Coordinates of C-alpha atoms and ligand atoms in Angstrom, one line a residue:
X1 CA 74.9 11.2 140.6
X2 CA 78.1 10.7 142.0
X3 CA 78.5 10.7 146.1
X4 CA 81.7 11.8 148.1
X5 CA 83.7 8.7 149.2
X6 CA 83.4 9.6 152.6
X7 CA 79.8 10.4 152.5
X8 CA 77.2 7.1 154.0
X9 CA 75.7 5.3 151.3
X10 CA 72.1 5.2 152.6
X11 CA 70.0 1.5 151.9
X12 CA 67.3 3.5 150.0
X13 CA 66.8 7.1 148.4
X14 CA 63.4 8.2 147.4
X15 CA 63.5 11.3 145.0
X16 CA 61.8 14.2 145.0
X17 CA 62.9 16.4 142.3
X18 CA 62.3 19.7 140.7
X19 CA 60.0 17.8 138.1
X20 CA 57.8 16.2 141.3
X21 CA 58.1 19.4 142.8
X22 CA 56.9 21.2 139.8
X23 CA 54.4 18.5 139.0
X24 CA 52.6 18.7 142.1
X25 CA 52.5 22.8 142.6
X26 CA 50.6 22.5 138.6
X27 CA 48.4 20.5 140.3
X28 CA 47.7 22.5 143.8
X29 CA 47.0 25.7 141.5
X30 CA 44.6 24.3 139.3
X31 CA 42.1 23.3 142.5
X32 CA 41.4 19.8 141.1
X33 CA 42.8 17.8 144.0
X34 CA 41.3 14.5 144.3
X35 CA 40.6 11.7 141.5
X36 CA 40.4 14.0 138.8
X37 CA 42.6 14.2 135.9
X38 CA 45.7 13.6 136.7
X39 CA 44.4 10.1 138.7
X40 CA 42.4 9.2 135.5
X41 CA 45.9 9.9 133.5
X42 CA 48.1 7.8 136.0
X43 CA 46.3 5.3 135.8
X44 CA 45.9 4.8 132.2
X45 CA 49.4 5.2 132.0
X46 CA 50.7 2.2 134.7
X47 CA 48.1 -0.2 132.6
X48 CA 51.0 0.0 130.4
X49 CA 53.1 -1.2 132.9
X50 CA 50.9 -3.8 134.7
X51 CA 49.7 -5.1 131.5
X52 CA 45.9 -4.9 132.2
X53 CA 42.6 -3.6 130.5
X54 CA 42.2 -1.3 133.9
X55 CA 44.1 0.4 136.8
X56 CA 42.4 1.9 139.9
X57 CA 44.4 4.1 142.2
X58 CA 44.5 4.1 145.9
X59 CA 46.0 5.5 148.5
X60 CA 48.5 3.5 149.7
X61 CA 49.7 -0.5 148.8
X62 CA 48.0 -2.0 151.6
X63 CA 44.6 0.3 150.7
X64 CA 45.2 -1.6 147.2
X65 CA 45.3 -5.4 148.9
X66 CA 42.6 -4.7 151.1
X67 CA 40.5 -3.1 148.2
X68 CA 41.2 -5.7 146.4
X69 CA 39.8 -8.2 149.0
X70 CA 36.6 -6.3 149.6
X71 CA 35.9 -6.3 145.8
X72 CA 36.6 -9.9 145.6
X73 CA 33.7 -10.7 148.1
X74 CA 36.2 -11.9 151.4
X75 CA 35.3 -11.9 155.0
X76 CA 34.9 -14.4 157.9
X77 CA 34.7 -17.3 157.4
X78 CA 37.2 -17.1 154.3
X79 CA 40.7 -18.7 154.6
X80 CA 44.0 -16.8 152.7
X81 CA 46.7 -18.2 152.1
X82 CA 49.8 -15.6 152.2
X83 CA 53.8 -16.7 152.8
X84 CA 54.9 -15.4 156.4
X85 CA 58.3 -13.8 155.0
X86 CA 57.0 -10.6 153.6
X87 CA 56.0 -7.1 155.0
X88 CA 53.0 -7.1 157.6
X89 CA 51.0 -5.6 155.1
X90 CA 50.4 -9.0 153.2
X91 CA 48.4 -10.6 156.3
X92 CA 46.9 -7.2 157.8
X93 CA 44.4 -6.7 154.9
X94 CA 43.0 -10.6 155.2
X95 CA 42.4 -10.0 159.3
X96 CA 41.1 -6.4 158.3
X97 CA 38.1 -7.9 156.1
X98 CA 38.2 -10.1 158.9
X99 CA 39.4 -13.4 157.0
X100 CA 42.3 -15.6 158.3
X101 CA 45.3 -15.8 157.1
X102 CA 47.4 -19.2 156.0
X103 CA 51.4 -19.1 156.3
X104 CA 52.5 -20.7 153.6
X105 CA 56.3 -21.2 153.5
X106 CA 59.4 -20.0 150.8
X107 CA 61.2 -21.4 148.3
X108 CA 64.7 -20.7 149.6
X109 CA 66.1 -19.8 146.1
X110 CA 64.0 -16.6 145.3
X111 CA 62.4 -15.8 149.2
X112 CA 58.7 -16.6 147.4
X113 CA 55.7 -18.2 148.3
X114 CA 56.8 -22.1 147.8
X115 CA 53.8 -23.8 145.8
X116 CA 53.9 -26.9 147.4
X117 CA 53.9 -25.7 150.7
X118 CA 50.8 -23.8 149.7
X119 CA 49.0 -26.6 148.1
X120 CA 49.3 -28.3 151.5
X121 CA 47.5 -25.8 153.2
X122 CA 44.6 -25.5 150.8
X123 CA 41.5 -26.7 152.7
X124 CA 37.4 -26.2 151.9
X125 CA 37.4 -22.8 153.6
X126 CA 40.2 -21.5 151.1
X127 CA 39.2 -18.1 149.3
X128 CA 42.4 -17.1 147.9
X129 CA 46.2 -17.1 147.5
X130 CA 48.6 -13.8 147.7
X131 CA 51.9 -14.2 146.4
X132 CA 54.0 -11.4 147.1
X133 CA 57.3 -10.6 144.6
X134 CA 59.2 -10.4 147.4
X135 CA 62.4 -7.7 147.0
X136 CA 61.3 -7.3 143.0
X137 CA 61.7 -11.4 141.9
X138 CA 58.3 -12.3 141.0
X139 CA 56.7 -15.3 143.0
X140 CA 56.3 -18.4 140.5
X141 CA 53.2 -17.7 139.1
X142 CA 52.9 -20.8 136.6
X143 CA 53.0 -23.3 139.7
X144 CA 50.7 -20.5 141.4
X145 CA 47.7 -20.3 138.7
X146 CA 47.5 -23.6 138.1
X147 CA 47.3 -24.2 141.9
X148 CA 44.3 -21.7 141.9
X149 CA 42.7 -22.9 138.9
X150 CA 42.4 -26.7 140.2
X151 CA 40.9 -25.3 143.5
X152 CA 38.7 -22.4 142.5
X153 CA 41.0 -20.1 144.3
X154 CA 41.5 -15.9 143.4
X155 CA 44.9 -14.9 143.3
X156 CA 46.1 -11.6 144.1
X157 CA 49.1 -10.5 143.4
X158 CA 51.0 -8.4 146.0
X159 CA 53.3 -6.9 143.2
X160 CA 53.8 -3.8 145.8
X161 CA 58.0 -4.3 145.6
X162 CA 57.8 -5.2 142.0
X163 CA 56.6 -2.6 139.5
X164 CA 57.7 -3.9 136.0
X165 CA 59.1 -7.1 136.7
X166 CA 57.8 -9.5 134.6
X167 CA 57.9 -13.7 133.6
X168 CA 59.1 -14.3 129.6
X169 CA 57.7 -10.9 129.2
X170 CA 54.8 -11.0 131.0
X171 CA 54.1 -8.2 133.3
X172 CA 53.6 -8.8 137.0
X173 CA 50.0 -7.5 138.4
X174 CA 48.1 -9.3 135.0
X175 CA 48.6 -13.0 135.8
X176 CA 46.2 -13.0 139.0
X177 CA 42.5 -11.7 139.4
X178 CA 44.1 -8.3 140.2
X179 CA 47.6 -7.3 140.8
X180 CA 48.8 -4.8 144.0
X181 CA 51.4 -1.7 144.0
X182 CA 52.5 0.8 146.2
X183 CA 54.0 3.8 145.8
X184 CA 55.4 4.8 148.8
X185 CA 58.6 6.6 148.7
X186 CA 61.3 3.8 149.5
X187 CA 59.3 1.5 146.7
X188 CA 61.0 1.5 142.9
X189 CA 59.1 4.7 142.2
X190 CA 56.6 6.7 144.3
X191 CA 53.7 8.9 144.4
X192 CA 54.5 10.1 148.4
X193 CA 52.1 7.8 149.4
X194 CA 49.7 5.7 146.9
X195 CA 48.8 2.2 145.4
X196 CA 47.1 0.6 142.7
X197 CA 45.1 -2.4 141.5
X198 CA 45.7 -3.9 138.2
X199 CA 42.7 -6.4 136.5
X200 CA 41.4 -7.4 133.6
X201 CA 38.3 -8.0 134.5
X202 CA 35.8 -4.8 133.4
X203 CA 33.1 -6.0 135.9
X204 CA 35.9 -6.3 139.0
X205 CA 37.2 -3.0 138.4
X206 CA 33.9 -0.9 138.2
X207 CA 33.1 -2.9 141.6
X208 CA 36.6 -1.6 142.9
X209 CA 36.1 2.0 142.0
X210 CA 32.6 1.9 144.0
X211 CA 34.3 0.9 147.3
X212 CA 37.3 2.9 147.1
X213 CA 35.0 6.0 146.8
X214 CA 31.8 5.3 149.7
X215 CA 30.5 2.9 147.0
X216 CA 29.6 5.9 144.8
X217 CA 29.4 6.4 141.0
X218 CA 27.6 9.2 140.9
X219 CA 27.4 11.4 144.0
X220 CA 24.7 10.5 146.9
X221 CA 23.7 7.2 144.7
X222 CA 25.6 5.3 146.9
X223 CA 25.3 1.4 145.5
X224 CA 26.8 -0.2 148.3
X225 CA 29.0 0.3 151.5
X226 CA 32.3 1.1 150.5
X227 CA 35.6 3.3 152.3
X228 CA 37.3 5.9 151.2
X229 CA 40.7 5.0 149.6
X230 CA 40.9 7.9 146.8
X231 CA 44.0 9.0 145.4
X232 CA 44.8 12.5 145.3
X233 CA 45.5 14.2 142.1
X234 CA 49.0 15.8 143.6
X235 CA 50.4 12.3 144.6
X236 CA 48.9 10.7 140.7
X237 CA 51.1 14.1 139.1
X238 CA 54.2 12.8 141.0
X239 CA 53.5 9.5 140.2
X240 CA 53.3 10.1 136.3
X241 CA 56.8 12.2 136.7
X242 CA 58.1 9.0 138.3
X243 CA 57.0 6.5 136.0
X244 CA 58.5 8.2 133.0
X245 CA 62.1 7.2 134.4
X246 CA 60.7 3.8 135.5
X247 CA 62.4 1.9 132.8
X248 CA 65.5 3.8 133.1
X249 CA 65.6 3.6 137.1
X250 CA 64.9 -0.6 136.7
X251 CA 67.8 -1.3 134.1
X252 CA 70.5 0.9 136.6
X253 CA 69.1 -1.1 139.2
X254 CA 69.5 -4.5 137.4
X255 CA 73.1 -3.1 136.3
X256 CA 73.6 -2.1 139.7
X257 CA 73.0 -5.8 140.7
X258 CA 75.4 -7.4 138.2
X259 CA 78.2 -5.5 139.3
X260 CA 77.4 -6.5 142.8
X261 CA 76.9 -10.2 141.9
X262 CA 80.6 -9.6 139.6
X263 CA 82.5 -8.2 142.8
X264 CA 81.0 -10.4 145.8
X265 CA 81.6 -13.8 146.6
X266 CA 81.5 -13.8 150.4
X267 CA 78.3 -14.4 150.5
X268 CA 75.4 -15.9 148.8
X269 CA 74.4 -13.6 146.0
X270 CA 70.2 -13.3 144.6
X271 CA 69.1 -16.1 142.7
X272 CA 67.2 -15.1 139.3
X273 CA 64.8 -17.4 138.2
X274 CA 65.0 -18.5 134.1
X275 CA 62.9 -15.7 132.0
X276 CA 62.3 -13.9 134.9
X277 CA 63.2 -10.3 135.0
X278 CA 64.1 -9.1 138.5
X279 CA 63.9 -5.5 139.6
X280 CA 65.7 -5.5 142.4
X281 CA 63.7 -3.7 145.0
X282 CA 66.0 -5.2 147.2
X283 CA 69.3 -6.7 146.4
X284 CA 69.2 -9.1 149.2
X285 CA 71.8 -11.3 150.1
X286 CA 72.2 -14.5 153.0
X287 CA 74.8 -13.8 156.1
X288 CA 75.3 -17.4 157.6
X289 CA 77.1 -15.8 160.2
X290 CA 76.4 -13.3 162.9
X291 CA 74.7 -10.7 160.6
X292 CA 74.9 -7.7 163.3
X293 CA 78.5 -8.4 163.0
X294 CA 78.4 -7.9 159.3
X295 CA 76.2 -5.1 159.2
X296 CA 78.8 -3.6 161.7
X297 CA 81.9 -3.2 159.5
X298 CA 79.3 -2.3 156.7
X299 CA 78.2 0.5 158.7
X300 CA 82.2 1.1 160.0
X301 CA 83.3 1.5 156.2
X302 CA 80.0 4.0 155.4
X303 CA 77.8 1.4 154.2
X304 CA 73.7 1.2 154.7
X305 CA 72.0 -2.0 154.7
X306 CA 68.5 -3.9 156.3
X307 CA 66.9 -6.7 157.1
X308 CA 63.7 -7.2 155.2
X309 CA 62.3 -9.1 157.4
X310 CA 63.6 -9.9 160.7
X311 CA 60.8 -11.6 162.0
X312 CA 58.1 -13.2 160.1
X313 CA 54.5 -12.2 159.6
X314 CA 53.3 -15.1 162.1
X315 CA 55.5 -14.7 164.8
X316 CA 54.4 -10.9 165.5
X317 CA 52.4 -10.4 168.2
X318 CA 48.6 -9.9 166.3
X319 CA 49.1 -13.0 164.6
X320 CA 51.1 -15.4 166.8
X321 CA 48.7 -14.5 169.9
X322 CA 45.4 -15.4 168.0
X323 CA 47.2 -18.3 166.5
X324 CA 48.6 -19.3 170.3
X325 CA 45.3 -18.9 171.8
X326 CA 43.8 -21.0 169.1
X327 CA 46.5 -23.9 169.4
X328 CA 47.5 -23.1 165.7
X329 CA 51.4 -23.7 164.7
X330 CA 53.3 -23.2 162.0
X331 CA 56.1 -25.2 160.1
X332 CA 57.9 -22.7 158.0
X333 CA 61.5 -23.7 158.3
X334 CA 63.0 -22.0 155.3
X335 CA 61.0 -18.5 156.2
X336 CA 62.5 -19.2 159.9
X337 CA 66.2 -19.5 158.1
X338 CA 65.3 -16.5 155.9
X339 CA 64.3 -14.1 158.5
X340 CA 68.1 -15.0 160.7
X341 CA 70.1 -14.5 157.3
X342 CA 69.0 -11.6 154.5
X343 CA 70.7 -8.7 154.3
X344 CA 69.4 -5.9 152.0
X345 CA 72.3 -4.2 150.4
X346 CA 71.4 -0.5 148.7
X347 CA 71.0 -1.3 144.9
X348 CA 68.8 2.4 144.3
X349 CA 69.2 4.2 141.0
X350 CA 71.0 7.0 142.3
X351 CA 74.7 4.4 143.3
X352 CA 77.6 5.8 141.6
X353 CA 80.4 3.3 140.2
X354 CA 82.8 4.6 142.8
X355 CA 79.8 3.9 145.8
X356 CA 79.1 0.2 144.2
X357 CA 83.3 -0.8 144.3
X358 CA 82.4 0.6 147.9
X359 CA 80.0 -1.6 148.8
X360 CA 81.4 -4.5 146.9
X361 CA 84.7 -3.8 148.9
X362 CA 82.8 -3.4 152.4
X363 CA 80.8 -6.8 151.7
X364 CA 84.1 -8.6 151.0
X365 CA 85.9 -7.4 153.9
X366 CA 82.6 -7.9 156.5
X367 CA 82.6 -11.7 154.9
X368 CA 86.5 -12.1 155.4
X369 CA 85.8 -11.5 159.2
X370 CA 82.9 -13.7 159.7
Ligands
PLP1 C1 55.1 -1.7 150.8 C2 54.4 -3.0 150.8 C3 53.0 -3.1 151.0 C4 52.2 -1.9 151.5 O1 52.3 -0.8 150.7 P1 52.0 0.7 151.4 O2 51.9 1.6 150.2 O3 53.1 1.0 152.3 O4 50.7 0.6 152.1 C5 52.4 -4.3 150.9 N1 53.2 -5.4 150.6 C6 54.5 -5.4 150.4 C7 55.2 -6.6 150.1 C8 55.2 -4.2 150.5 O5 56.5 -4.1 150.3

């Protein structure tokens, strides 16, 4: 796809396609709407991806980390550790069991949930860690398991930005108890609106497909209290259309990234960690300036960008009033730094070479007037 040099190069572009299109009318005619076929087929198809025995579809990310947390047995009472620079999703599902969440701070390198600063936090009441692969670099999960094993802790993966990354090969979503994605439009592919959990563990899974359907196997034999977080077959039919170009879509992005990381040099460029393959969800970059400035003359010369995240999970209002009131404080000093600096360039699939010399040219000339 090539874009006209005058046109506005947007941070993110979801597709919807004749093949999407086409995918989901097949599905609306044949009647069989809701975790039927085309959900059992998804699923069986991202294990692939995810690297585990079993998938179970949701339907949305955050349906898929709260599921997750249910299944695992977490409530009050229960302590989760989770790193403050990420989407609010991440800490929402620990207060929505009704368990409390841990800021952990970043490793400044990759934006991911720094070990050590986890380890710190880790006290009798801890239940659980979630690393998130924030922007499509996975968290370092080595450092992380080992962590978890030593304590007795669950891990699970928030892998919701990070579908096929992987560690010397290893698939994100299969090193932890179970592994989270979304698939909501602006995510590395999409089902409209959708998630799933990956695991290994046969037992896990069966207890995950009870909740996410009213705790029902078979209809009216309800086996314990579950929701309802069921997939629909039309967003699993767009879903499979989209992860047939998955692999194709992640090496444009990654070639996307290199010629960014070739033609920049006014500002600090992603860090990628050895044997790690990044996705680039984001392509995310540090402004030590006055980023507003910067985004500015992107915006003057036709270029999108975003900050992912301006402000961190525990200074939004739920969490930094129940922390306040409770004389809790945080010291995260590299998420604070973070959250002032990253800039999300657009790295999407659908760049041209004449949009990326664009961008490239934009960055240069925003950093030259910093
Ligand atoms: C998108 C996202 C989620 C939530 O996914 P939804 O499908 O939007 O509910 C959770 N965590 C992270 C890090 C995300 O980027």
């Amino acid at each position: 796809m090539s874009s006209n040099p005058s046109e506005f190069i947007p941070p993110a572009a979801p597709r919807i396609g004749d093949a999407e299109i086409e995918a989901a009318v097949a599905v609306l005619r044949t009647g069989r709407v809701v975790q039927g076929p085309e959900v059992a087929a998804f699923e069986s198809e991202f294990s692939e991806t995810s690297g585990t025995e079993h998938c179970v579809a949701v339907n949305s990310g955050t349906s898929a980390l709260q599921l997750s947390l249910m299944a695992l047995g977490f409530g009050p009472g229960d302590e989760i550790i989770v790193p403050s620079f990420s989407f609010a999703a991440t800490a929402n599902v620990v207060r929505l069991v009704g368990a409390e969440p841990v800021f952990a701070d970043i490793d400044p390198r990759t934006f991911n949930i720094d070990p050590e600063s986890a380890a710190s936090l880790i006290s009798p009441k801890t239940a659980a860690i979630i690393p998130v692969h924030l922007y499509g670099h996975p968290a370092d999960m080595t450092a992380l398991t080992a962590l978890a094993d030593k304590h007795g802790l669950a891990v699970v993966e928030d892998a919701c930005q990070a579908h096929a990354s992987s560690i010397d090969g290893t698939p994100v979503g299969s090193f932890g108890s179970v592994g989270t994605f979304s698939f909501y439009p602006t995510k590395n592919m999409h089902a409209l609106e959708g998630g799933i959990v990956s695991t290994d563990d046969a037992q896990l899974a069966r207890t995950l497909r009870l909740l996410r359907n009213q705790g029902m196997e078979q209809r009216y034999a309800n086996e314990v209290v579950g929701a309802n977080m069921r997939m629909t077959d039309v967003s699993a039919a767009i879903g499979r259309v989209q992860l047939a170009s998955l692999k194709e879509w992640t090496l444009q992005r990654q070639a996307n990234a290199e010629f960014l990381n070739e033609n920049i040099s006014s500002v600090v460029t992603p860090h990628v960690a050895p044997g790690v393959s990044h996705v680039y969800h984001q392509y995310t970059v540090r402004v030590e300036g006055d980023r507003e400035r910067f985004q500015e003359v992107l915006k003057d010369e036709g270029v999108g960008s975003a900050v992912y995240y301006p402000t961190p999970i525990h200074r939004l209002k739920p969490f930094w009033d129940v922390d306040q009131e409770r004389g809790r404080t945080w010291d995260l000093p590299e998420t604070e730094k973070a959250a002032g600096e990253v800039l999300s360039l657009p790295v999407h699939p659908s760049l041209s070479r004449s949009d990326l010399e664009r961008i490239a040219q934009a960055v240069e000339k925003a950093g030259s007037r910093q």
